[in-house]
Coordinates of C-alpha atoms and ligand atoms in Angstrom, one line a residue:
M13 CA 105.7 78.6 97.7
S14 CA 107.0 76.8 100.7
N15 CA 104.6 76.2 103.5
G16 CA 106.7 77.8 106.1
Q17 CA 106.1 81.1 104.5
L18 CA 102.1 80.5 104.4
D19 CA 102.3 79.6 108.0
N20 CA 104.0 83.1 108.6
R21 CA 101.7 85.2 107.0
V22 CA 99.7 88.0 108.8
V23 CA 97.2 90.3 107.6
S24 CA 95.1 93.1 109.4
G25 CA 93.6 96.2 108.1
M26 CA 92.2 99.4 109.6
R27 CA 89.4 101.9 108.1
P28 CA 91.0 105.3 107.3
T29 CA 89.9 107.3 110.4
G30 CA 92.3 109.9 110.4
R31 CA 94.8 110.7 113.5
L32 CA 95.1 107.8 115.8
H33 CA 95.0 108.0 119.6
I34 CA 96.8 105.9 122.3
G35 CA 94.0 103.6 122.5
H36 CA 94.7 102.4 118.9
Y37 CA 98.6 102.5 119.5
H38 CA 98.2 100.1 122.9
G39 CA 95.4 97.9 121.1
A40 CA 96.8 97.1 117.8
L41 CA 99.6 99.2 116.5
K42 CA 102.4 98.4 119.3
N43 CA 101.3 94.8 118.4
W44 CA 101.7 95.0 114.5
A45 CA 105.1 96.6 115.2
Q46 CA 106.2 93.6 116.6
L47 CA 104.9 91.0 114.7
Q48 CA 106.5 92.6 111.6
H49 CA 109.8 91.2 112.8
Q50 CA 108.7 87.9 112.9
H51 CA 106.0 87.3 110.1
D52 CA 105.5 88.3 106.6
C53 CA 103.1 91.1 107.2
F54 CA 100.4 92.8 105.3
F55 CA 98.5 95.7 106.6
F56 CA 96.4 97.9 104.7
V57 CA 94.0 100.7 104.9
A58 CA 90.6 99.6 104.2
D59 CA 89.1 102.4 102.5
W60 CA 86.5 100.5 100.5
H61 CA 85.3 99.5 104.2
A62 CA 85.1 103.1 105.1
L63 CA 82.7 103.5 102.2
T64 CA 80.2 101.3 103.8
T65 CA 79.1 103.6 106.1
S66 CA 80.5 106.9 105.0
Y67 CA 79.7 106.9 101.4
N68 CA 78.0 110.2 101.9
E69 CA 81.2 112.0 103.3
T70 CA 84.2 110.9 100.9
E71 CA 86.2 114.0 100.9
T72 CA 87.9 113.3 104.0
I73 CA 89.0 109.5 102.8
E74 CA 92.2 110.4 101.4
Q75 CA 93.5 113.0 103.9
N76 CA 92.5 110.3 106.6
T77 CA 94.4 107.5 105.0
Y78 CA 97.4 110.1 104.8
E79 CA 97.1 110.8 108.5
M80 CA 96.5 107.4 109.7
L81 CA 99.4 105.9 107.9
I82 CA 101.7 108.8 109.5
D83 CA 100.7 107.5 112.9
W84 CA 101.4 103.8 111.7
F85 CA 105.1 104.6 111.1
A86 CA 104.8 106.7 114.0
S87 CA 104.0 103.6 116.1
G88 CA 107.0 101.8 114.7
V89 CA 105.1 100.1 111.9
S90 CA 107.9 100.0 109.2
P91 CA 107.3 99.9 105.3
S92 CA 111.0 98.4 105.1
A93 CA 109.7 95.3 107.6
C94 CA 106.3 94.8 106.1
T95 CA 104.1 95.4 103.5
V96 CA 101.7 98.4 103.7
F97 CA 99.1 99.0 100.9
V98 CA 95.8 100.6 100.3
Q99 CA 92.9 98.1 99.7
S100 CA 91.3 99.9 96.7
K101 CA 94.8 99.9 94.8
V102 CA 94.5 96.1 95.0
P103 CA 91.5 95.6 92.8
E104 CA 91.7 91.9 93.2
H105 CA 90.1 92.3 96.4
A106 CA 86.8 93.1 94.5
E107 CA 87.0 90.3 92.5
L108 CA 87.5 87.9 95.1
F109 CA 84.6 89.6 97.0
V110 CA 82.4 88.9 93.9
L111 CA 83.3 85.4 93.8
L112 CA 82.9 84.8 97.6
S113 CA 79.6 86.5 97.7
M114 CA 78.4 83.6 95.6
V115 CA 78.7 81.2 98.3
T116 CA 77.7 83.2 101.2
P117 CA 74.2 82.8 102.8
L118 CA 72.7 86.0 103.6
P119 CA 71.6 84.7 106.9
W120 CA 75.5 84.7 107.9
L121 CA 75.8 88.3 107.3
E122 CA 72.6 89.4 109.0
R123 CA 73.5 87.7 112.1
V124 CA 76.7 89.3 112.6
P125 CA 76.4 91.1 115.9
T126 CA 77.9 94.4 114.4
Y127 CA 75.3 94.5 111.4
K128 CA 72.1 95.3 113.5
D129 CA 74.1 97.4 116.4
T130 CA 75.6 99.6 113.7
I131 CA 72.6 100.2 111.6
R132 CA 70.8 101.1 115.3
R133 CA 74.0 103.3 116.4
L134 CA 74.2 105.1 113.3
N135 CA 70.6 105.5 112.8
D136 CA 70.7 109.0 110.8
K137 CA 72.5 107.0 108.1
N138 CA 70.7 104.8 105.5
L139 CA 72.6 101.5 106.0
N140 CA 70.3 99.3 104.6
T141 CA 72.5 98.8 101.7
F142 CA 74.1 95.8 100.1
G143 CA 77.5 97.4 100.7
F144 CA 77.2 97.4 104.1
L145 CA 75.4 94.0 104.5
G146 CA 78.4 92.8 102.4
Y147 CA 81.0 94.3 105.0
P148 CA 82.1 91.0 106.3
V149 CA 82.5 89.5 102.7
L150 CA 84.6 92.1 101.7
Q151 CA 86.6 91.3 105.0
A152 CA 86.9 87.9 104.0
A153 CA 88.2 88.6 100.6
D154 CA 91.1 90.9 102.1
I155 CA 91.9 88.0 104.5
L156 CA 91.6 85.0 102.3
M157 CA 93.5 86.8 99.5
Y158 CA 96.8 86.3 101.7
R159 CA 96.1 82.4 102.0
G160 CA 96.9 81.1 105.3
G161 CA 97.6 84.7 107.1
K162 CA 97.0 85.0 110.8
V163 CA 94.7 88.0 111.6
P164 CA 95.7 90.4 114.8
V165 CA 92.5 92.1 115.7
G166 CA 90.9 92.9 118.8
A167 CA 87.6 91.3 120.2
D168 CA 85.2 93.5 118.3
Q169 CA 86.7 92.1 114.8
E170 CA 86.5 88.3 116.1
A171 CA 82.9 87.7 114.6
H172 CA 84.2 89.0 111.3
V173 CA 87.2 86.3 111.2
E174 CA 84.7 83.9 112.1
V175 CA 82.3 84.5 109.1
S176 CA 85.8 84.8 106.9
R177 CA 86.4 80.9 108.0
D178 CA 82.9 80.0 107.2
I179 CA 83.2 81.5 104.0
A180 CA 86.4 79.9 103.2
R181 CA 84.9 76.5 104.1
A182 CA 82.0 77.2 101.8
F183 CA 84.2 78.1 99.0
N184 CA 86.5 75.2 99.4
W185 CA 83.5 73.1 99.7
N186 CA 81.8 74.3 96.4
F187 CA 84.9 74.7 94.2
G188 CA 87.3 72.2 95.8
R189 CA 85.9 69.2 94.6
D190 CA 86.6 69.2 90.7
E191 CA 85.6 65.9 89.2
E192 CA 89.2 64.8 89.0
W193 CA 90.1 65.6 92.5
Q194 CA 90.0 62.2 93.9
S195 CA 92.0 60.9 91.5
L196 CA 94.6 63.9 91.6
A197 CA 95.1 63.2 95.4
Q198 CA 95.6 59.4 94.4
K199 CA 98.4 60.7 92.1
A200 CA 99.9 62.9 94.6
L201 CA 100.0 59.9 96.9
G202 CA 101.7 58.1 94.5
R203 CA 104.5 60.7 94.5
I204 CA 105.4 59.6 98.3
P205 CA 107.1 56.8 99.4
K206 CA 104.7 53.5 99.5
K207 CA 105.2 53.0 103.4
I208 CA 104.4 56.8 104.1
A209 CA 101.4 56.5 101.7
R210 CA 100.0 53.6 103.4
Q211 CA 100.4 55.4 107.0
Y212 CA 98.6 58.5 105.3
E213 CA 95.6 56.1 104.4
T214 CA 95.5 54.4 107.7
W215 CA 95.3 57.8 109.5
R216 CA 92.9 59.0 107.0
K217 CA 90.4 56.2 107.2
Q218 CA 90.4 56.5 111.0
Y219 CA 89.5 60.2 110.6
V220 CA 87.0 59.8 108.2
E221 CA 85.2 56.8 109.5
H222 CA 86.0 57.4 113.4
G223 CA 86.4 61.0 113.5
V224 CA 89.9 60.7 115.5
D225 CA 91.1 64.1 115.4
E226 CA 94.8 63.4 116.5
K227 CA 95.0 61.2 113.4
L228 CA 94.0 64.1 111.1
E229 CA 96.6 66.3 112.6
A230 CA 99.1 63.4 112.2
A231 CA 98.3 62.9 108.7
R232 CA 98.5 66.5 107.8
A233 CA 101.7 66.9 109.5
L234 CA 102.9 64.1 107.6
V235 CA 101.8 65.5 104.5
F236 CA 103.6 68.7 105.1
E237 CA 106.9 66.9 105.7
Q238 CA 106.8 65.5 102.1
S239 CA 108.8 68.6 101.1
H240 CA 109.2 67.3 97.3
L241 CA 105.4 67.7 96.8
S242 CA 104.2 71.1 95.4
H243 CA 101.9 73.4 97.3
D244 CA 99.2 72.1 95.1
E245 CA 99.7 68.5 95.8
Q246 CA 100.1 69.2 99.7
E247 CA 96.6 71.0 99.8
R248 CA 95.0 68.3 97.6
L249 CA 96.3 65.7 99.9
V250 CA 95.2 67.7 103.0
G251 CA 92.0 68.4 101.5
Y252 CA 91.5 64.6 100.5
L253 CA 92.2 63.9 104.3
E254 CA 88.7 65.9 105.4
D255 CA 86.9 64.5 102.4
G256 CA 86.0 68.1 101.9
G257 CA 88.1 68.1 98.3
R258 CA 91.1 70.8 97.7
I259 CA 91.6 73.7 100.2
I260 CA 92.1 76.7 97.7
L261 CA 91.6 79.3 100.3
P262 CA 92.8 78.1 103.8
E263 CA 91.0 78.9 106.9
P264 CA 92.4 82.1 108.7
E265 CA 93.2 82.2 112.3
V266 CA 92.4 85.0 114.6
L267 CA 95.5 86.1 117.0
L268 CA 93.5 88.0 119.3
T269 CA 95.3 91.0 120.6
D270 CA 94.9 91.6 124.3
T271 CA 93.6 95.1 124.5
P272 CA 94.5 96.9 127.8
K273 CA 91.9 99.3 128.9
V274 CA 92.6 102.5 127.8
P275 CA 90.4 105.2 129.3
G276 CA 89.5 108.4 127.7
L277 CA 90.2 111.9 129.6
N278 CA 86.6 111.6 131.2
G279 CA 86.8 108.2 132.0
E280 CA 84.6 107.0 129.3
K281 CA 86.0 104.8 126.4
M282 CA 88.7 106.7 124.6
S283 CA 87.4 107.9 121.1
K284 CA 88.0 110.8 119.1
S285 CA 84.3 111.6 118.7
Y286 CA 83.7 111.7 122.2
N287 CA 86.6 114.4 122.4
N288 CA 88.3 112.6 125.3
A289 CA 91.2 111.3 123.5
V290 CA 95.0 111.4 124.1
L291 CA 96.2 111.4 120.1
M292 CA 99.6 110.3 119.2
R293 CA 101.7 112.8 118.2
E294 CA 100.3 115.6 120.8
E295 CA 102.4 118.5 121.5
P296 CA 104.1 118.3 125.1
N297 CA 102.1 121.5 126.5
A298 CA 98.7 119.9 124.9
L299 CA 99.4 116.7 126.5
E300 CA 100.1 118.0 130.1
A301 CA 97.0 120.3 129.7
K302 CA 94.9 117.0 128.6
I303 CA 96.4 115.2 131.6
R304 CA 96.2 117.9 134.3
T305 CA 92.5 118.3 133.7
M306 CA 91.9 114.6 133.2
Q307 CA 89.0 112.9 135.4
T308 CA 89.9 111.5 138.6
D309 CA 88.0 109.2 141.1
P310 CA 85.1 111.7 141.5
A311 CA 84.5 111.0 145.3
R312 CA 88.0 112.5 145.9
V313 CA 87.1 116.1 146.2
R314 CA 89.5 117.6 148.2
R315 CA 93.1 117.1 148.7
S316 CA 92.7 115.4 152.0
D317 CA 90.1 113.0 151.1
P318 CA 91.3 109.5 150.5
G319 CA 90.7 108.2 147.0
D320 CA 90.2 105.0 145.5
P321 CA 92.5 104.2 142.6
S322 CA 90.1 101.1 141.4
K323 CA 87.6 104.2 140.5
C324 CA 90.2 106.5 138.9
P325 CA 90.9 106.3 135.1
V326 CA 94.4 108.0 135.8
Y327 CA 95.3 105.1 137.8
D328 CA 94.1 102.7 134.7
L329 CA 96.7 104.7 132.6
H330 CA 99.4 104.1 135.1
K331 CA 98.7 100.6 134.9
I332 CA 99.7 100.8 131.3
Y333 CA 102.7 103.4 131.5
S334 CA 104.2 102.9 134.9
N335 CA 106.4 100.5 136.6
E336 CA 105.3 98.4 139.8
D337 CA 107.0 100.9 142.4
T338 CA 105.3 104.0 140.8
L339 CA 101.9 102.0 140.8
S340 CA 102.2 101.4 144.4
W341 CA 103.3 104.7 145.1
A342 CA 100.4 106.0 143.4
A343 CA 97.9 103.3 144.8
N344 CA 99.3 104.3 148.4
G345 CA 99.4 107.9 148.1
C346 CA 95.8 108.2 147.0
K347 CA 94.4 105.7 149.6
S348 CA 96.3 107.6 152.4
A349 CA 95.5 111.0 150.7
G350 CA 99.7 111.3 150.9
I351 CA 99.6 112.7 147.5
G352 CA 97.4 115.0 145.7
C353 CA 96.1 114.0 142.0
I354 CA 98.4 116.4 140.3
D355 CA 101.5 114.7 142.1
C356 CA 99.9 111.2 141.1
K357 CA 99.6 112.6 137.2
G358 CA 103.3 113.7 137.2
P359 CA 105.1 110.6 136.2
L360 CA 102.5 109.6 133.7
I361 CA 103.0 113.0 132.0
D362 CA 106.6 112.0 132.0
S363 CA 106.3 108.8 130.7
L364 CA 103.4 109.7 128.1
N365 CA 105.9 112.4 126.9
A366 CA 109.0 109.9 126.3
E367 CA 106.7 107.9 124.4
Q368 CA 105.1 110.6 122.4
T369 CA 108.6 111.8 121.5
E370 CA 109.2 108.5 119.9
F371 CA 106.1 109.0 118.2
H372 CA 107.3 112.6 116.7
E373 CA 110.7 111.3 116.1
R374 CA 109.4 108.4 113.8
A375 CA 106.7 110.3 112.0
T376 CA 108.8 113.5 111.3
P377 CA 109.9 112.1 107.6
Y378 CA 106.7 111.6 106.5
V379 CA 105.0 114.7 107.8
E380 CA 107.4 116.7 105.9
D381 CA 107.3 114.6 102.8
R382 CA 104.0 113.1 101.6
N383 CA 105.4 111.9 98.5
L384 CA 107.2 109.2 100.9
I385 CA 103.7 107.9 101.7
R386 CA 102.5 108.1 98.4
N387 CA 105.6 105.9 97.2
I388 CA 105.1 103.4 100.1
I389 CA 101.6 103.0 98.9
E390 CA 102.4 102.5 95.3
K391 CA 105.1 99.9 96.3
G392 CA 103.2 98.2 99.0
S393 CA 100.4 97.8 96.6
E394 CA 102.5 96.4 93.8
K395 CA 103.5 94.0 96.4
A396 CA 100.6 92.8 97.5
R397 CA 98.9 92.5 94.1
I398 CA 101.6 89.7 93.2
V399 CA 100.3 87.6 96.0
A400 CA 96.6 88.8 95.1
K401 CA 97.1 87.8 91.4
E402 CA 98.5 84.1 92.3
T403 CA 95.5 83.7 94.4
L404 CA 93.1 84.5 92.0
E405 CA 94.6 82.4 89.6
D406 CA 93.9 79.4 91.5
V407 CA 90.6 80.8 92.6
R408 CA 89.4 81.4 89.1
A409 CA 90.7 77.9 88.1
A410 CA 88.8 76.4 90.9
V411 CA 85.7 78.3 89.9
G412 CA 86.0 77.3 86.4
I413 CA 86.3 80.8 84.6
S414 CA 89.8 80.9 84.0
F415 CA 89.6 80.9 79.9
R416 CA 93.2 79.6 79.5
Ligands
LIG14 N1 86.6 95.8 109.7 C1 88.2 96.2 110.2 C2 88.0 97.3 111.1 O1 86.8 98.0 111.3 C3 89.1 96.7 109.1 C4 89.2 95.4 108.3 C5 88.9 95.5 106.9 C6 90.1 94.5 108.6 N2 89.3 94.3 106.4 C7 90.1 93.4 107.3 C8 90.8 93.8 109.5 C9 90.9 92.4 107.3 C10 91.6 92.7 109.7 C11 91.5 92.0 108.3 O2 89.1 97.7 112.1
SF4_15 FE1 93.5 109.1 140.7 FE2 95.9 109.3 141.3 FE3 94.0 111.1 142.1 FE4 94.0 108.6 143.2 S1 95.9 110.2 143.4 S2 92.1 109.8 142.5 S3 94.8 107.5 141.4 S4 94.6 110.8 140.0

């Protein structure tokens, strides 16, 4: 496998929550739909992760998966441009989870901010479970499986990706230093031209002995230029540079998606459970009714009262959906009481509807034929398993339980 391909991987997942809303679209899916054209993307439904908090209400998971996938496709995520799969259909994730759990210290999990927060927030549920504590380890398995993948997520998931990096390092540290690794690195070194090998050694020493970071980068680049070396040989040489052994599971990188503020209909954060969401694939009448009754600047009671756009969730939506002209028309009209709130909402309803029309168009084939989705899941999961099996062969060998 070429390094180009590895550098180019992207992996992300969502728990199956059922129908999605425009906050999901602007915060994640729109970005996924773009990434799929430049990267080798793996997008999956994290159904096991759903179990960590909803183990007592599993009857909705499958239905929620279908509903959510329809919205992924409505957003433009396309099974012909990326690999779409379901986590539980790639059981290798569970195997990697077990192996990673062996090198993951408990305190790393206990101090993930969402851990205690969620236990407190969902205090009617017993989340004092092994599965829930292990949530980040499972997520690390999801990510590390697709080696070198970049992970597009919002800020709320950053801590989880950070733990994945720590776990990758712990794994490589524990299992990447087989007895022969040093001699194997030397052997790989013997396969590159002497002059280049000497340069590598000089830079390696400068990094290891004096911590000169640029030398590490330079030497790393030099290794990847040696395209006649195998992936394994390159990784050994890169691992040797850091004196940390072979990198079996490269550390992932977060691709922080900047999530625009998508306010709910009452001005609070948009969420299906707050009943304040504009869903993807609304019917035009329903959508119009929702926007017409949407919260505005509470201080603007009468049509003749001037308003303050910065205190109005409708204006926050304008910022996402409207061009400069419409924005200043709304802001000026609001501050001068030149327009009423219903006027102000007009262009917004139009833009939202235009977007919704696209959602409907893309979703139609899947709404009409659920078998399409079943096939996509089957095919995508098979494709993901090919990569997963490769990773696990290396992982098992590194751990020392491949029995070959
Ligand atoms: N924890 C993520 C969420 O709640 C879902 C998830 C599971 C995920 N595995 C992942 C996201 C791997 C990115 C990469 O949204
Ligand atoms: Fe909000 Fe527009 Fe009404 Fe001003 S005019 S309060 S921005 S809806």
